[in-house]
PDB file of C-alpha atoms in Angstrom:
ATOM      1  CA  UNK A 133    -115.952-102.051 134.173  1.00 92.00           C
ATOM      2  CA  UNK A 134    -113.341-102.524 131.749  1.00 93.00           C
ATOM      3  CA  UNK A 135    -111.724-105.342 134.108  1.00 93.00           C
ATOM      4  CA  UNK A 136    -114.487-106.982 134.090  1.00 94.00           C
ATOM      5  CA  UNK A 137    -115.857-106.750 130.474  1.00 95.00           C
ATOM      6  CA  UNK A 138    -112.992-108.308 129.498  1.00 95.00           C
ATOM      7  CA  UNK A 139    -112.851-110.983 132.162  1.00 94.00           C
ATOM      8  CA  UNK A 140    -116.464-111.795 130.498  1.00 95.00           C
ATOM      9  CA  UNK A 141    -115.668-111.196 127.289  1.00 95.00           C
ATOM     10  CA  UNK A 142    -112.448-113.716 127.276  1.00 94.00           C
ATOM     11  CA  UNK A 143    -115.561-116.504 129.251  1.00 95.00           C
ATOM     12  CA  UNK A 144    -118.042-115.937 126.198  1.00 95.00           C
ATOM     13  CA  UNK A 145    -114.947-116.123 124.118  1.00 93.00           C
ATOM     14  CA  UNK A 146    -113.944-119.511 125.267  1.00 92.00           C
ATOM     15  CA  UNK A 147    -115.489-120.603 128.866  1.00 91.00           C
ATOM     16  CA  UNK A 148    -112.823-123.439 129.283  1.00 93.00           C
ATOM     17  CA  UNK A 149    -109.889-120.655 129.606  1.00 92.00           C
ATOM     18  CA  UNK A 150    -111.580-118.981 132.988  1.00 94.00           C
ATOM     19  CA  UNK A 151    -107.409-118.777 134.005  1.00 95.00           C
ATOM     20  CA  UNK A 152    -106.949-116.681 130.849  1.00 96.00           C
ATOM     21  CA  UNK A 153    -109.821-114.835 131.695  1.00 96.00           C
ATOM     22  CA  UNK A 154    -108.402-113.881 135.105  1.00 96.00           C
ATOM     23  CA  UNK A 155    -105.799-112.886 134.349  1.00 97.00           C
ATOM     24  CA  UNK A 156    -106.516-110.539 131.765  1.00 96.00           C
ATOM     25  CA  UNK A 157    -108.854-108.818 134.111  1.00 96.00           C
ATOM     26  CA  UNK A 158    -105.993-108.717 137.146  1.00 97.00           C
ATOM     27  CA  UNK A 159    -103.447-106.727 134.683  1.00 97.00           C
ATOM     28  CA  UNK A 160    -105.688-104.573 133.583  1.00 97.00           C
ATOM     29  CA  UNK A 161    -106.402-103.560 137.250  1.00 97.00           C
ATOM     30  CA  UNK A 162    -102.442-102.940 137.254  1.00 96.00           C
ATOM     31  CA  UNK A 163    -101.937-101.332 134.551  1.00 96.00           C
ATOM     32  CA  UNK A 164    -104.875 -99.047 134.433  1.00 96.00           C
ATOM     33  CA  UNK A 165    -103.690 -98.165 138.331  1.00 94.00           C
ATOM     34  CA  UNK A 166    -100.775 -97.150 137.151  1.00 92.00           C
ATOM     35  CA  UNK A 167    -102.126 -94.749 134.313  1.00 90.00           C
ATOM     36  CA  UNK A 168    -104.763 -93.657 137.458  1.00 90.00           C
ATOM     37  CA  UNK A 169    -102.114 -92.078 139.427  1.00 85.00           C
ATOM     38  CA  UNK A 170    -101.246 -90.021 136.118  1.00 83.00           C
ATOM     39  CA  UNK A 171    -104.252 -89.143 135.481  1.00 85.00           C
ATOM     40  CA  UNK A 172    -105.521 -87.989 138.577  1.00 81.00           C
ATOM     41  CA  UNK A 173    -102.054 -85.651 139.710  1.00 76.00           C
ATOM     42  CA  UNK A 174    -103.975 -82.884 138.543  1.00 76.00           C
ATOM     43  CA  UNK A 175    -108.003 -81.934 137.570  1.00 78.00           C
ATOM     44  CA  UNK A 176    -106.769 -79.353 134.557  1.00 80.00           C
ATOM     45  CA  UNK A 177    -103.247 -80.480 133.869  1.00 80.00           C
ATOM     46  CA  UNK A 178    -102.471 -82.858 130.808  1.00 83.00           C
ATOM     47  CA  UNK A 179    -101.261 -86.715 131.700  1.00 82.00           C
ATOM     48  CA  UNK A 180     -97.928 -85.454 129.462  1.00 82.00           C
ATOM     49  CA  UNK A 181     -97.464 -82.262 131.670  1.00 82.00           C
ATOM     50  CA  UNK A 182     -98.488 -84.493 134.589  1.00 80.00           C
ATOM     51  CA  UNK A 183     -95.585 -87.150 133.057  1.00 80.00           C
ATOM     52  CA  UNK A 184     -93.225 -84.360 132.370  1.00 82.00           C
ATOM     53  CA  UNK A 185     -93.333 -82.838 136.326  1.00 80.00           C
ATOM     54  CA  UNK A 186     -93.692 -86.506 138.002  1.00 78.00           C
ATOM     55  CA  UNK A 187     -90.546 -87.933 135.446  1.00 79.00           C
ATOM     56  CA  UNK A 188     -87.660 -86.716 138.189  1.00 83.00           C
ATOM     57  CA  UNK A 189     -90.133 -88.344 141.012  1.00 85.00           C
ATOM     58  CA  UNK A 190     -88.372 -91.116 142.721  1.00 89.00           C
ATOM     59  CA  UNK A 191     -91.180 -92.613 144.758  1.00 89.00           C
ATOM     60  CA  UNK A 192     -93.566 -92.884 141.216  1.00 86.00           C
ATOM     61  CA  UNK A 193     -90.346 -94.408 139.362  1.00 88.00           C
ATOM     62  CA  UNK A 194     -90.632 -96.718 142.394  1.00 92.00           C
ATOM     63  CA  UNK A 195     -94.458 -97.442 142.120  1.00 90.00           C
ATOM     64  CA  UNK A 196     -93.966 -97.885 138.391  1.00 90.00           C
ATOM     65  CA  UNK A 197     -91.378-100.439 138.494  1.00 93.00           C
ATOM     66  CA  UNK A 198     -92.442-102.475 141.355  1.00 95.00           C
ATOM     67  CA  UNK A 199     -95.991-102.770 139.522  1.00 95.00           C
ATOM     68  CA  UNK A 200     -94.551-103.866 136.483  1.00 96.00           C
ATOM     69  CA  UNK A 201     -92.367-106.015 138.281  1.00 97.00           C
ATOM     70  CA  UNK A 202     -94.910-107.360 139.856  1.00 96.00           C
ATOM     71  CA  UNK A 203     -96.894-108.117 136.763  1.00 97.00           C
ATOM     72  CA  UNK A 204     -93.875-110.149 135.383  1.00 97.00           C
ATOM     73  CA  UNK A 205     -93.801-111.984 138.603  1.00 97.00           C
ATOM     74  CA  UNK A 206     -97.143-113.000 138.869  1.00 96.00           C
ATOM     75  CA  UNK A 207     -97.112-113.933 135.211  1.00 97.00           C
ATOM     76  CA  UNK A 208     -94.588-115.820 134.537  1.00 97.00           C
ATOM     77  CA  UNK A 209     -92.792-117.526 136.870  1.00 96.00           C
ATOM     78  CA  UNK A 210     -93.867-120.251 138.958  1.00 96.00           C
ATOM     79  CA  UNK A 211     -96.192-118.318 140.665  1.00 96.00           C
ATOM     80  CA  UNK A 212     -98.531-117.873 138.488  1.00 95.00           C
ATOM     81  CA  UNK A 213     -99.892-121.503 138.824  1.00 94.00           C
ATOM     82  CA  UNK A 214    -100.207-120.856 142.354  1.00 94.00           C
ATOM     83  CA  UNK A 215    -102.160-117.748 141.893  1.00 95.00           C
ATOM     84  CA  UNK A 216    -104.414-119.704 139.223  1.00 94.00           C
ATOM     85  CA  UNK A 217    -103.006-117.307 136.628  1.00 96.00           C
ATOM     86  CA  UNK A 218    -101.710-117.715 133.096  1.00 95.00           C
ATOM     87  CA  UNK A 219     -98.778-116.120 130.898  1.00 97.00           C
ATOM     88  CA  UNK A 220     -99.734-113.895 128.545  1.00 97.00           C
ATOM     89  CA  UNK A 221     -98.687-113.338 124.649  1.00 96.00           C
ATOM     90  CA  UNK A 222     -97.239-110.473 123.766  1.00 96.00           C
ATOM     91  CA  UNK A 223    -100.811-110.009 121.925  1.00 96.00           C
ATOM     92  CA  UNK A 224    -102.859-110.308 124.759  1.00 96.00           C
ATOM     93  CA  UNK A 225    -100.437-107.841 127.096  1.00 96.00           C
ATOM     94  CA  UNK A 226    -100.866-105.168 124.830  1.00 97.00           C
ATOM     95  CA  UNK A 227    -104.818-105.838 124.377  1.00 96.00           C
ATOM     96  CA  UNK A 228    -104.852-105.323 128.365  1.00 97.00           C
ATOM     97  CA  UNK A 229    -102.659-102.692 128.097  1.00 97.00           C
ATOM     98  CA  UNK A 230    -104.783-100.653 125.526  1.00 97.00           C
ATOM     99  CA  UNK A 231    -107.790-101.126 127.435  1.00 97.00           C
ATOM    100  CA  UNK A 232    -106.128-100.238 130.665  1.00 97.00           C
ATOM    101  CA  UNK A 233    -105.238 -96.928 129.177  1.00 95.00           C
ATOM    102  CA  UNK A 234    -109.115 -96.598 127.410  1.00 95.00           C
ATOM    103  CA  UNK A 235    -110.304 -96.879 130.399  1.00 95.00           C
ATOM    104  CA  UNK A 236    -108.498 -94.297 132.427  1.00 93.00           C
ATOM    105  CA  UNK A 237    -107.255 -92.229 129.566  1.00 90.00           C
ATOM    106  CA  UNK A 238    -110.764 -90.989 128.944  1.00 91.00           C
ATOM    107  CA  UNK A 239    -110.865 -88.227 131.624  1.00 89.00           C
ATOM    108  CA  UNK A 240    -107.991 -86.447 129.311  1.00 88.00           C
ATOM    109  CA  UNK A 241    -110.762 -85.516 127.407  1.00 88.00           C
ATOM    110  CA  UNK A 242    -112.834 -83.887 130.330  1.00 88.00           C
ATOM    111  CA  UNK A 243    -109.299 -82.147 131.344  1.00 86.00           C
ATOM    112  CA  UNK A 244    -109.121 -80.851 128.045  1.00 87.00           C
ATOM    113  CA  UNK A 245    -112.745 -79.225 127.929  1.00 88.00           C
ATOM    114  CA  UNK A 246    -112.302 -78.377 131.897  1.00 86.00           C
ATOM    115  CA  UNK A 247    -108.987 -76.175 130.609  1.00 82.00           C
ATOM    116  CA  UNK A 248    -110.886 -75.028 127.176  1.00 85.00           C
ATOM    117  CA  UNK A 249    -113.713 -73.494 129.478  1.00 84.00           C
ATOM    118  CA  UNK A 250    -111.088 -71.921 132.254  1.00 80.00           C
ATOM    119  CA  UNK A 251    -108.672 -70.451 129.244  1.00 76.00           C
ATOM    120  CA  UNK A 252    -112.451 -68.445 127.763  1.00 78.00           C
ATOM    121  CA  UNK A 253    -113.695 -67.544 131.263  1.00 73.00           C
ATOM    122  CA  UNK A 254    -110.244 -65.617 131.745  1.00 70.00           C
ATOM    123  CA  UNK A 255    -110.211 -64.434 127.975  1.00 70.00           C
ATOM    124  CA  UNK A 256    -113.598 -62.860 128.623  1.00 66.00           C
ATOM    125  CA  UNK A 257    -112.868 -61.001 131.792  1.00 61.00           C
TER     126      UNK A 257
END
């Protein structure tokens, strides 16, 4: 949803710039993936627990890099006009990055309540 509210916000926005559009909604896929896999090592554990065990983790260091490597690639070098894709400003990066991580991040909350309720049910046995 948040890939694609921004790929129709950016349309309303300005319905010439469909390739600015696109590309928005392409790295937020990405980047949001990337905060997914975080997110979703554990049900109770914190993403900065999560970040803490996973940081000596080759194969993520791997993931993480060849995603963001990826995104560099597809942006801005010669293939993004192949793809149909655009550069992005610094600006607009970190607008895709902050709603990658909105739209992922969210379940920290629900981690956070899930761990609240476990910590009272063993408090009250």
């Amino acid at each position: 949803m948040a890939s694609f509210g921004t790929y129709f916000w950016f349309i309303l926005k300005d319905p010439s710039n469909a390739v600015l559009a696109r590309t928005m909604g392409i790295v937020i896929i990405m980047i949001a993936n990337l905060f997914l896999v975080q997110v979703n090592s554990s049900d109770i554990t914190s993403i900065f627990a999560s970040l803490k065990k996973l940081f000596k983790d080759k194969v993520i260091w791997i993931i993480n890099v060849a995603t963001i490597a990826g995104i560099v690639i597809i942006l801005y070098t010669p293939l993004n006009t192949f793809l149909k894709l655009s550069p992005l400003t610094l600006g607009e990066l970190l607008i895709a990055f902050a709603i990658a991580a909105v739209s992922v991040l969210w379940y920290e909350a629900v981690k956070l309540i899930k761990r609240f309720k476990l910590k009272s049910n063993h408090m009250s046995k």
